[in-house]
Coordinates of C-alpha atoms and ligand atoms in Angstrom, one line a residue:
X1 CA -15.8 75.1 -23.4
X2 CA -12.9 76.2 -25.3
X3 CA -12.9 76.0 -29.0
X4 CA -10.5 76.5 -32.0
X5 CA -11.2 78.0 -35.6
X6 CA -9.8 75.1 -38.5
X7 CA -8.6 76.8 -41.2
X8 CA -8.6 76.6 -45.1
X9 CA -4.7 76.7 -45.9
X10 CA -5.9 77.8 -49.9
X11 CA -7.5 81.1 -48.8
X12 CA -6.6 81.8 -44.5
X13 CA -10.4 81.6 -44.1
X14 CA -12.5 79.8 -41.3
X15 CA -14.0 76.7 -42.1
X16 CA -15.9 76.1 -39.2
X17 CA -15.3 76.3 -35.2
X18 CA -14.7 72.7 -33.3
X19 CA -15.0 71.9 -29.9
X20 CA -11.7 71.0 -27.4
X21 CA -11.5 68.9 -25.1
X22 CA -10.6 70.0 -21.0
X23 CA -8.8 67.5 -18.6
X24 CA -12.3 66.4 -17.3
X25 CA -14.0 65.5 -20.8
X26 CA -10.4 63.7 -21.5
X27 CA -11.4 61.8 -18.1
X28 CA -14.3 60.7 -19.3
X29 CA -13.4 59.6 -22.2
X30 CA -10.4 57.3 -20.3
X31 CA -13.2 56.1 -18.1
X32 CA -15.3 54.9 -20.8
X33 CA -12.4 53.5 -22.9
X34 CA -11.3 51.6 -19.7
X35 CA -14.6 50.2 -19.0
X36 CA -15.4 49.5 -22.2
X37 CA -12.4 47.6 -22.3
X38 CA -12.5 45.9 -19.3
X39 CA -16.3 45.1 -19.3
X40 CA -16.7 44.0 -22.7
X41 CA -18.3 43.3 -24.8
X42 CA -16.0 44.4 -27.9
X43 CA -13.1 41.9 -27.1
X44 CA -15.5 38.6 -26.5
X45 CA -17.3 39.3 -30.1
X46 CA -16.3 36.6 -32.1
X47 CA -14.0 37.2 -34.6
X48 CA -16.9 36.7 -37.5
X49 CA -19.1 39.7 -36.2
X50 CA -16.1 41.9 -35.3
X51 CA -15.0 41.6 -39.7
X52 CA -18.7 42.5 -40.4
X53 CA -18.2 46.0 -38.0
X54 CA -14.8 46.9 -39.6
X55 CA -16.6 46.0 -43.1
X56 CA -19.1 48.4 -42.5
X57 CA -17.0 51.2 -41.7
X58 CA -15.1 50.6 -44.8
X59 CA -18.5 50.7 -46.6
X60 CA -19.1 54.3 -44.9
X61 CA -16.2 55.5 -46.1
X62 CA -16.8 55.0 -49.5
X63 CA -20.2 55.8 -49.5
X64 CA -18.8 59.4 -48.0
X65 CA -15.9 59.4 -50.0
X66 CA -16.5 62.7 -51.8
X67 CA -17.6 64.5 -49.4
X68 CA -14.7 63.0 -46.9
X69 CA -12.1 64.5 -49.9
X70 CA -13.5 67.8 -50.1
X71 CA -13.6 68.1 -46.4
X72 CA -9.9 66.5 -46.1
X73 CA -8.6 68.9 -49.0
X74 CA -10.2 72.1 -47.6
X75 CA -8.7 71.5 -43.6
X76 CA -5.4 70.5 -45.5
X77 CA -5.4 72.0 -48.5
X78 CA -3.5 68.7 -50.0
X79 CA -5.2 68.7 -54.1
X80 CA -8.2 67.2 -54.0
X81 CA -6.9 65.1 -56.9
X82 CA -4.7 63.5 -54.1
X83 CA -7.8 62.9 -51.1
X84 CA -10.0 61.6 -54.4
X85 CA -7.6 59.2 -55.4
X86 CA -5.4 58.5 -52.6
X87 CA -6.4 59.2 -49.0
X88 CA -10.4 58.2 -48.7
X89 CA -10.0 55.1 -50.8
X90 CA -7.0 54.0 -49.1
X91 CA -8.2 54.4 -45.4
X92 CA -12.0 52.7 -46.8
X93 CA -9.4 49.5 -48.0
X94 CA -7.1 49.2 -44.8
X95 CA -10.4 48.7 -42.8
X96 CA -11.9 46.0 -45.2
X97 CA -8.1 44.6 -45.5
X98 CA -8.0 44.2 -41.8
X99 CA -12.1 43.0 -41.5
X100 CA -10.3 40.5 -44.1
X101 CA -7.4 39.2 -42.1
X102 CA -7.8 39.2 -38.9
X103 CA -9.1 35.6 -38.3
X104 CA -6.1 34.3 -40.4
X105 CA -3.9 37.1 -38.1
X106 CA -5.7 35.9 -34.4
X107 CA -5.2 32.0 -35.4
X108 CA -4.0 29.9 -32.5
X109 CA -0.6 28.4 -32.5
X110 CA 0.6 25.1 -30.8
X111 CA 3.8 24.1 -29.8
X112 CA 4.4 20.8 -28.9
X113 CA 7.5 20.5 -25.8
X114 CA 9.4 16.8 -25.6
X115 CA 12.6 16.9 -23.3
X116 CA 13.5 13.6 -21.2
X117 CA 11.9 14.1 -18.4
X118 CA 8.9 16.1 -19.6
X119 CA 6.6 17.1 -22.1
X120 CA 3.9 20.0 -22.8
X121 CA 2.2 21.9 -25.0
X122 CA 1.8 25.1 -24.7
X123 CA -0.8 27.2 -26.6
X124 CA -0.2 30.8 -28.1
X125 CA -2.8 32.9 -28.1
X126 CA -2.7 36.5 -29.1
X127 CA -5.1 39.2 -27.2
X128 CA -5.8 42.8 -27.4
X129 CA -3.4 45.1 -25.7
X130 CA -6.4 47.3 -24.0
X131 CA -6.7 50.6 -24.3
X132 CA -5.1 52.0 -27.4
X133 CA -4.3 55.9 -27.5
X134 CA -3.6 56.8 -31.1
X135 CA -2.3 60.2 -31.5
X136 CA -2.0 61.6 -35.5
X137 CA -0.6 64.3 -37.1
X138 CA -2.0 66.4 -39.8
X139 CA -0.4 65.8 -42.9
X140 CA -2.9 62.5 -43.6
X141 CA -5.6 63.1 -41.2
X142 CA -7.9 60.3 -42.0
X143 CA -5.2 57.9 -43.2
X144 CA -3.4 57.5 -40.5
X145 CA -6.0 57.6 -38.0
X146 CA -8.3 55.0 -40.3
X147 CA -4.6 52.4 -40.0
X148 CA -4.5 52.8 -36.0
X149 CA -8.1 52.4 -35.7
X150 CA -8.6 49.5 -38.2
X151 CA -5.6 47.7 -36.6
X152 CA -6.4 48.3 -33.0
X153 CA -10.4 47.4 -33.2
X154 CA -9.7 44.7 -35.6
X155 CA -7.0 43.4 -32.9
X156 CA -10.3 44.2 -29.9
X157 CA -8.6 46.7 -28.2
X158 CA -10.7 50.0 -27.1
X159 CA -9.4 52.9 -28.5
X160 CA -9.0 56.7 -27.8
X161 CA -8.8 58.7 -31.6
X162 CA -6.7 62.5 -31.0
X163 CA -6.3 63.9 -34.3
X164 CA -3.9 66.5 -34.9
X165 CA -6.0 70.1 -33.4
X166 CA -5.2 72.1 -36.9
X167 CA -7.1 69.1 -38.9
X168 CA -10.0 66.6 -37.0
X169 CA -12.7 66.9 -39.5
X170 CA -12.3 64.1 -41.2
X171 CA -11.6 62.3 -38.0
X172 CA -14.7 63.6 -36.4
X173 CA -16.5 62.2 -39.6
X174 CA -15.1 58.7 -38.9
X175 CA -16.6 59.0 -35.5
X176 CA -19.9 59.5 -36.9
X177 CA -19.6 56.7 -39.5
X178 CA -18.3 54.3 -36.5
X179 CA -20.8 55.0 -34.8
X180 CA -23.4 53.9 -37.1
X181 CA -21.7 50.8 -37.9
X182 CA -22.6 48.8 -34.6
X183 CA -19.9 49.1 -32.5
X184 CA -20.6 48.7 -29.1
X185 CA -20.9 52.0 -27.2
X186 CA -17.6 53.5 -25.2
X187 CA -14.9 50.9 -28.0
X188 CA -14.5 54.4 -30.2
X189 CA -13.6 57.4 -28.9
X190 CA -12.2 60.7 -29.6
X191 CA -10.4 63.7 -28.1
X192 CA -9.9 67.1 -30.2
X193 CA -7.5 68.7 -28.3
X194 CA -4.1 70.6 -28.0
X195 CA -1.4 67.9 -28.0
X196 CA 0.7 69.7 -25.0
X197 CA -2.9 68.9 -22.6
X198 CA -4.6 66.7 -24.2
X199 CA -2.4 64.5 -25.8
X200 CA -0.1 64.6 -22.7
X201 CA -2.6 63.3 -20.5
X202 CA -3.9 60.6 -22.2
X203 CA -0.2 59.4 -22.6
X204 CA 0.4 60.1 -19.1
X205 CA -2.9 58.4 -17.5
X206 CA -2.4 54.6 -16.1
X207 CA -5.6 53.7 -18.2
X208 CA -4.1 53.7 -21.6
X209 CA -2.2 50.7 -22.0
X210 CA -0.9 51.3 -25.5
X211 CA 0.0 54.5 -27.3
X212 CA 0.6 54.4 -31.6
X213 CA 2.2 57.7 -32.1
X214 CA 2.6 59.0 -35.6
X215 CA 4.3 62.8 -35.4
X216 CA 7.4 64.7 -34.7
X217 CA 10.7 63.3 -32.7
X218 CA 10.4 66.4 -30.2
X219 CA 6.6 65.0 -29.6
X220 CA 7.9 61.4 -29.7
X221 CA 10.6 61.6 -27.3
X222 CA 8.4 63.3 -24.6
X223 CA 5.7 60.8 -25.2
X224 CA 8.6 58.0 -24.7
X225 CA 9.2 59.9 -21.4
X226 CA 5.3 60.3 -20.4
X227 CA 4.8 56.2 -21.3
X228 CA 8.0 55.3 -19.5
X229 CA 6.3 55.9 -15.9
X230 CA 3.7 52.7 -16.6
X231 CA 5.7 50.9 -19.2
X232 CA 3.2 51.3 -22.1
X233 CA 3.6 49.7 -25.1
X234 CA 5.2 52.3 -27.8
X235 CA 4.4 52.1 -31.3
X236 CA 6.5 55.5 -32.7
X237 CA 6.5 56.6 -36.3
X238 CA 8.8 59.6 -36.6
X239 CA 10.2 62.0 -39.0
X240 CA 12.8 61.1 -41.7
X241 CA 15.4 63.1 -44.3
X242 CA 15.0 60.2 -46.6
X243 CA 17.4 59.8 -49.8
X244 CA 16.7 59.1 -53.7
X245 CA 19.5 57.4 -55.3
X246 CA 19.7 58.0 -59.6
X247 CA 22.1 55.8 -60.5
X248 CA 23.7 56.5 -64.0
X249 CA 21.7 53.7 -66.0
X250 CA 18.0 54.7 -64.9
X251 CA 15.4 55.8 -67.0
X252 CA 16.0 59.6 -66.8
X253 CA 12.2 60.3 -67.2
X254 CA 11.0 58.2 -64.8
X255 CA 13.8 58.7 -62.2
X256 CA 12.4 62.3 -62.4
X257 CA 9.0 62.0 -62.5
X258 CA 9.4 60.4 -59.7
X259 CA 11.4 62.2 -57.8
X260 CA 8.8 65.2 -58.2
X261 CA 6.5 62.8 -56.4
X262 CA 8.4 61.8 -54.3
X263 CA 9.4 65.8 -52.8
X264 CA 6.2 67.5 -53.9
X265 CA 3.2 65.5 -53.1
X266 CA 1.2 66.9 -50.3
X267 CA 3.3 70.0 -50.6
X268 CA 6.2 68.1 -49.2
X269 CA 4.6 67.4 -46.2
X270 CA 5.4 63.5 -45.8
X271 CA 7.4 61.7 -43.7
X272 CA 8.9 59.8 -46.5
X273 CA 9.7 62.9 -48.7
X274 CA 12.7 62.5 -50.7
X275 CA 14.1 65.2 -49.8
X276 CA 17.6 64.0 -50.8
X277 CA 18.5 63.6 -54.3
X278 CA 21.8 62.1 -54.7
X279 CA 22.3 61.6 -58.7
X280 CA 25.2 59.6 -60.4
X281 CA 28.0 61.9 -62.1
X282 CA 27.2 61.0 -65.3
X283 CA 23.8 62.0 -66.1
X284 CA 23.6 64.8 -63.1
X285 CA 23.3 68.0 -65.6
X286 CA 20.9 66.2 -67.9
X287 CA 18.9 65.0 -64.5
X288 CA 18.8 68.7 -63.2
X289 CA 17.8 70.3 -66.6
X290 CA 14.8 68.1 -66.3
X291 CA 13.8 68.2 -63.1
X292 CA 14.3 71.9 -62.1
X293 CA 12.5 72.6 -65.7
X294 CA 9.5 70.5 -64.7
X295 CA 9.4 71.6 -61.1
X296 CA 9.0 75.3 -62.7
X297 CA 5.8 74.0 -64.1
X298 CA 3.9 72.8 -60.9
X299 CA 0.9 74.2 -61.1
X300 CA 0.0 75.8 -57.6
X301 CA -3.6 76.4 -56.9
X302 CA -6.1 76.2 -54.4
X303 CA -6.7 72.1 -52.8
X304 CA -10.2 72.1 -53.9
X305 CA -9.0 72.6 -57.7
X306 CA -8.9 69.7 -59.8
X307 CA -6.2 71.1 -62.1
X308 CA -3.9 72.1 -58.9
X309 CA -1.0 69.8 -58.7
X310 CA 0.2 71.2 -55.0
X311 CA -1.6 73.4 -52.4
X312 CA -0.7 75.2 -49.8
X313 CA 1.2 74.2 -46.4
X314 CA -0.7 73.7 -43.9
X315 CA -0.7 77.3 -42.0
X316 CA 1.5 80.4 -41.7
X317 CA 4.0 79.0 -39.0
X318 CA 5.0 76.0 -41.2
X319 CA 5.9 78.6 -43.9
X320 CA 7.8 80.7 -41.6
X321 CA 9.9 77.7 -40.7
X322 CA 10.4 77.1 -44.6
X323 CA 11.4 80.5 -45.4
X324 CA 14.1 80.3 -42.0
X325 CA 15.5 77.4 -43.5
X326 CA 15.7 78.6 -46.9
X327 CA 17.3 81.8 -45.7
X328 CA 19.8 79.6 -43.6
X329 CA 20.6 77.6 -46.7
X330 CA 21.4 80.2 -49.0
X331 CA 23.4 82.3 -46.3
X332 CA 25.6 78.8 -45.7
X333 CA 26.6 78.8 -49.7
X334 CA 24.2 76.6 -51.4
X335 CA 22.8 77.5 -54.7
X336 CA 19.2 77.9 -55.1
X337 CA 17.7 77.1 -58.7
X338 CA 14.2 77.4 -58.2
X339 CA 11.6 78.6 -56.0
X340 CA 12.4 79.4 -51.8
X341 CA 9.3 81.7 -51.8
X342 CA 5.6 82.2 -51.8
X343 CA 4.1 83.0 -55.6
X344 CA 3.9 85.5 -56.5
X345 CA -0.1 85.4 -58.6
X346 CA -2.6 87.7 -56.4
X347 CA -4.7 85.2 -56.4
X348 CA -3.1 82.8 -54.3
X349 CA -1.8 85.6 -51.6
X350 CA -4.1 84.8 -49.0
X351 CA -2.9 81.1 -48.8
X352 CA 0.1 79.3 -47.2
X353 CA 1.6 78.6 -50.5
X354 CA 5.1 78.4 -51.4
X355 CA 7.0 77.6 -54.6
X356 CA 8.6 73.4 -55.0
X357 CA 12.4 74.9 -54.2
X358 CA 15.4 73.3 -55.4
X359 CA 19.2 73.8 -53.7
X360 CA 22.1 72.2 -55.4
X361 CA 25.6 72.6 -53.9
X362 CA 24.7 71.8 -50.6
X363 CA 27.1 69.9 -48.1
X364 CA 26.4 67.4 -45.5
X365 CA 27.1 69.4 -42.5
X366 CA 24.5 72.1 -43.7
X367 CA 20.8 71.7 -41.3
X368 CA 19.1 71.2 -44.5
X369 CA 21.0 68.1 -45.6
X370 CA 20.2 66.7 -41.9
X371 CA 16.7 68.2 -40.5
X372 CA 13.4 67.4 -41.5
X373 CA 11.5 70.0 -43.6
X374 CA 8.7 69.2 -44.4
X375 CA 7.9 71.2 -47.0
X376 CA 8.7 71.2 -50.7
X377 CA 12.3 71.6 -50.4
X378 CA 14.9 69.6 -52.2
X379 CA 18.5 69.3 -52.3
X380 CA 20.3 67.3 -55.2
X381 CA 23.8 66.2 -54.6
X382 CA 26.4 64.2 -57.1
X383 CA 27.8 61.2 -56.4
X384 CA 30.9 59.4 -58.2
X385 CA 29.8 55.6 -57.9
X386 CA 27.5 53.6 -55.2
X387 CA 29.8 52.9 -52.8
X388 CA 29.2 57.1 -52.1
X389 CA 26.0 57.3 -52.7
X390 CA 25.3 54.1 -49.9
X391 CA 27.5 56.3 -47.4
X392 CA 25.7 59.7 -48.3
X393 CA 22.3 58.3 -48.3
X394 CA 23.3 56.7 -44.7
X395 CA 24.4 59.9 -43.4
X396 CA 21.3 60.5 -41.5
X397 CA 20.2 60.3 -38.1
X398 CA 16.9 59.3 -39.9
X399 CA 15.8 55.4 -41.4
X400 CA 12.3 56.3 -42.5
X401 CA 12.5 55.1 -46.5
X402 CA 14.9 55.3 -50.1
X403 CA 14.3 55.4 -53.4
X404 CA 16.7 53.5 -56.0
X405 CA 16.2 54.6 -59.7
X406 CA 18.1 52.3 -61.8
X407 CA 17.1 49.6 -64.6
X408 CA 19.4 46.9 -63.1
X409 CA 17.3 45.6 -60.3
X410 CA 20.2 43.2 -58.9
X411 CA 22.1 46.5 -58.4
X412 CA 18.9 47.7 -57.0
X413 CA 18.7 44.6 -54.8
X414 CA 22.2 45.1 -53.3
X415 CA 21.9 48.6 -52.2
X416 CA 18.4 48.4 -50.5
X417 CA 20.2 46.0 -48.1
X418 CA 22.5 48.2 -47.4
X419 CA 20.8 51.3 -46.9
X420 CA 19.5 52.3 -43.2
X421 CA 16.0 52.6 -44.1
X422 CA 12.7 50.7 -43.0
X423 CA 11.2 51.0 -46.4
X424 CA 12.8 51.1 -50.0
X425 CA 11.3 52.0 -53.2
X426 CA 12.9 50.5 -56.5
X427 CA 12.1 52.7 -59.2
X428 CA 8.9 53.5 -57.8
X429 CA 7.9 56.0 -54.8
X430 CA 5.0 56.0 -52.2
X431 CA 3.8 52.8 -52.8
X432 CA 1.5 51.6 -49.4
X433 CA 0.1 48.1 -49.3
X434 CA -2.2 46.9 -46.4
X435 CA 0.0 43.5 -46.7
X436 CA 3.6 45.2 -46.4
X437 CA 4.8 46.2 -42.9
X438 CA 5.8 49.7 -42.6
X439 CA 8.2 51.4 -40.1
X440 CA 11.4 53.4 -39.7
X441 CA 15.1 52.9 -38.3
X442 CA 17.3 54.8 -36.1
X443 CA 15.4 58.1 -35.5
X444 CA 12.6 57.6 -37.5
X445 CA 11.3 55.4 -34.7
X446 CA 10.4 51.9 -33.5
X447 CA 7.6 49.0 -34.7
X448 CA 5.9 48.9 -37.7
X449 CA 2.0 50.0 -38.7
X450 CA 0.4 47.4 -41.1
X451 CA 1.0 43.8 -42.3
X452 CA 0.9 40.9 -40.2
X453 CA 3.7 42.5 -38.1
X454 CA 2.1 46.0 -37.9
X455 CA -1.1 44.4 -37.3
X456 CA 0.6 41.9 -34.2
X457 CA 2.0 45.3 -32.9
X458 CA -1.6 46.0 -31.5
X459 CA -1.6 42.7 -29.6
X460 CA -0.2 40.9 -26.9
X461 CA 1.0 37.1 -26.7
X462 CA 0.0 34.9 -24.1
X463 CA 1.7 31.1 -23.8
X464 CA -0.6 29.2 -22.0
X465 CA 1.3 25.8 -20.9
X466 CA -0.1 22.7 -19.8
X467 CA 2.1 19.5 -18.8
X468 CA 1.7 16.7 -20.4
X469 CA 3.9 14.2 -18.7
X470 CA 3.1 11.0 -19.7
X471 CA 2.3 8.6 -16.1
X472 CA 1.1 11.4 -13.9
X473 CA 5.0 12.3 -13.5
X474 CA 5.1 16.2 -13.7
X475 CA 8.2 17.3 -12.3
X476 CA 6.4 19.4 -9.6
X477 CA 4.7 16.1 -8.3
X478 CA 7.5 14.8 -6.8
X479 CA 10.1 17.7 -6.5
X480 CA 9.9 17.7 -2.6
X481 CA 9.5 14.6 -1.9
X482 CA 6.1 14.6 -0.4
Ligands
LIG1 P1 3.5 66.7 -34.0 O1 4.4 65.8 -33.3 O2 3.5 68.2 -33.7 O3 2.0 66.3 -33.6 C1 1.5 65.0 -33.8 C2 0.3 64.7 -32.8 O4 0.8 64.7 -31.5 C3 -0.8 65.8 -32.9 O5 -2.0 65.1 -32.7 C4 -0.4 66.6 -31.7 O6 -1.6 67.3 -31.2 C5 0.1 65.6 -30.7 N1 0.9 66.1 -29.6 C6 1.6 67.3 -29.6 N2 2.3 67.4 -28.4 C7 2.0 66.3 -27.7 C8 2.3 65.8 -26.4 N3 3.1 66.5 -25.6 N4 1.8 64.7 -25.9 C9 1.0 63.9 -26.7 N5 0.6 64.3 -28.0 C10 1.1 65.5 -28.4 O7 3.5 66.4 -35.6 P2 2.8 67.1 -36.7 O8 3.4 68.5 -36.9 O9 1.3 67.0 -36.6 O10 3.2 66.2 -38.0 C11 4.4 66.3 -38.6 C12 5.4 65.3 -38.1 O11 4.8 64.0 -38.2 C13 6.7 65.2 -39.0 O12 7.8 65.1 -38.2 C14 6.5 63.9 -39.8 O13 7.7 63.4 -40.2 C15 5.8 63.1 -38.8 N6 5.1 62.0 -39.5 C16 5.6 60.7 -39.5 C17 5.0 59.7 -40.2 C18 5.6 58.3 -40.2 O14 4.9 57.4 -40.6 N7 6.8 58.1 -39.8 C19 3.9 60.0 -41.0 C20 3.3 61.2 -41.0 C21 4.0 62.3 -40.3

């Protein structure tokens, strides 16, 4: 069996060796997903006992929820402040928010049919989809993973976990909590594998009836190919190059306090990174005095530190790509104020770290203003009134998220409808409610992952009509005369 080393990001060392997955074991684990599926008895529990399953996982989560951080933070190297506070909670409470919901999310509907010469009601009942394959990426490991999981099982599907192959030990915890929660045997399962096998052949397999993506567009796109062949259902969360509007009247302090969230957390390494800050004329030097002097006191450290306020990226190759586009940038005229290098303190040489960088003077037809990063790069441009800021901010192959900064929330109102994004942040960044749907436009892909609508996404809808024809007069009765 072929294995891989898993990194710490802080220090290059080896954490521990995990196991991959061949073609065979992958067919395995289709054969038991399928069965399990087809066979039952996950998708005939009732809808009482499958709550008390997803409550229990939540429960194991918490009860594990220190030693799920420090395992999350030393396979990432995100701060540990972040997977204490943030990630384990937040996966424990989509599970318990789904357990919670989905009787009032499965209910029945009936819709009643009168037209002259008939009547019928027809019932709509929603089902699982089947076999869900839900591939993750590594920036939230257990996040993600716990929203497709909670969302699929809670919706009775089976479901096949393949974690990103750089980060599955907090997935391959999850397993072990699931697994001690009561779920029936063959409804879980997971794959740690290399996305270009593995991955590709559980999207490519007639088994797998669903696939809920979260990753990269060059990944998405092939998987939108692979799935094509058996019209699976796609749920596809993509990159983004998402915008922060300051408009001239916010509150400077919190417009930038945010905006060092909203670029900096996780190292950069989010989808919905701001990592385009367009700021009104008016207060644009004061705005880049502050920022660029608090982003010079980020403290970089090690993940597992508590006083560390950003790690490392994730391994050497994303820093290479950093430092390429950073080089690029500088060579196509923008001007770099801070940062666009490792540190330069011995002790943190051995990681993947690399100093929150800040460009100004950067134009739209420059890579930077239109590829995805991810990493702790920002540009900040000016903008002359909203009308600019709307077209810059929309001049993105990307729709993943904004962020408005402004005290006039009507103002605030009027340019989140406007703006090509699937989620907008009013004076506020990364906020993540189990309730809200959440999804991206254009690029950024298709469906959305939570709420009702996220939830639904792992279902299907069956209309089950019956004719009600008052007299014994359906129309078929007498259509032919017999
Ligand atoms: P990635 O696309 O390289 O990998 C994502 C997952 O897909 C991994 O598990 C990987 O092993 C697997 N994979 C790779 N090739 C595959 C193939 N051919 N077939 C099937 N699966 C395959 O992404 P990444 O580098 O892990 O994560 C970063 C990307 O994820 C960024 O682009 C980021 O924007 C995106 N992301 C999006 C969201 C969102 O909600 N929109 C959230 C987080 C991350």
């Amino acid at each position: 069996m072929k294995s891989q080393k898993i990194i710490n990001p802080s220090n290059g060392e080896v954490i521990c060796e995990v196991g991959l997955a061949d073609k065979d074991a992958v067919d395995a684990v289709l054969e038991e997903a399928r069965r399990a599926y087809d066979l039952g008895p996950w998708r005939n529990f009732s809808l009482a006992e499958r709550k008390e399953i997803l409550l229990k996982i939540s429960q194991g989560i918490l009860e594990n929820a220190q030693a799920l951080a420090q395992l999350e933070t030393i396979n990432t190297g995100k701060p540990i402040k972040e997977s204490t506070f943030m990630d384990i909670p937040s996966s424990a409470q989509t599970f318990q928010y789904f357990a919670e919901h989905l009787q009032e999310y499965l209910v029945e509907e009936k819709v009643e049919i009168k037209t002259q010469i008939a009547s019928a009601s027809a019932a709509l009942i929603r089902e699982p989809l089947g076999v869900a394959a839900l591939i993750v990426p590594w920036n939230y490991p257990l996040l993600i993973a716990s929203w497709k999981v909670a969302q699929a099982l809670a919706a009775g599907n089976t479901v096949i976990l393949k974690p990103s192959s750089l980060t599955p030990l907090t997935a391959l915890e999850l397993a072990k909590i699931v697994e001690r929660s009561g779920l029936p045997k063959g409804v879980f399962n997971i794959v740690v594998g290399s996305g270009q096998e593995i991955g590709k052949a559980l999207c490519s397999d007639n088994r797998v009836d669903m696939i809920s993506f979260t990753g990269s567009n060059s990944v998405g796109r092939e998987i939108v190919s692979f799935a094509a062949r058996y019209s699976k259902k796609l749920l596809m969360e993509l990159g983004g190059k998402s915008a922060s509007l300051v408009l001239k009247d916010a509150d400077i302090d919190l417009a930038v306090n945010g905006s060092l969230c909203s670029i900096f957390l996780n190292q950069g390494q989010m989808c919905t990174a701001m990592s385009r800050l367009l700021v009104e004329d008016d207060i644009y030097n004061k705005f880049v005095d502050e920022f660029v002097d608090k982003v010079k006191r980020i403290k970089l450290g090690p993940g597992e530190d508590f006083e560390t306020q950003m790690g490392p990226l994730i391994s050497e190759a994303q820093r290479q790509k950093i430092y390429q586009y950073v080089g690029l940038t500088q060579k196509a005229g923008a001007r770099l104020l801070c940062g666009g290098k490792a540190p330069d303190e011995p002790a943190l040489k051995k990681g993947f770290f690399f100093e929150p960088t800040v460009f100004t003077d950067v134009h739209p037809q420059m890579s930077i203003f239109k590829e995805e990063i991810f990493g702790p790069v920002v540009t900040i441009h000016r903008f002359s009134d909203t009308e600019e800021a709307i077209t810059l901010a929309n001049n993105s192959s990307f729709g993943l998220a904004a962020c408005i900064w402004t005290k006039d929330i009507s103002v605030a109102q009027e340019i989140s409808r406007r703006i090509n994004s699937g989620t907008i942040w009013v004076n506020t960044y990364g906020m993540f409610f189990n309730e809200v749907p959440y999804g991206g436009f254009k690029q950024s892909g298709f469906g959305k992952e939570l709420g009702k609508e996220g939830f639904l996404e792992y279902t299907r809808l069956k209309s089950i009509l019956t004719d009600r024809t008052e007299n014994s007069q359906p129309i078929v009765r007498y259509w032919y005369g017999f």
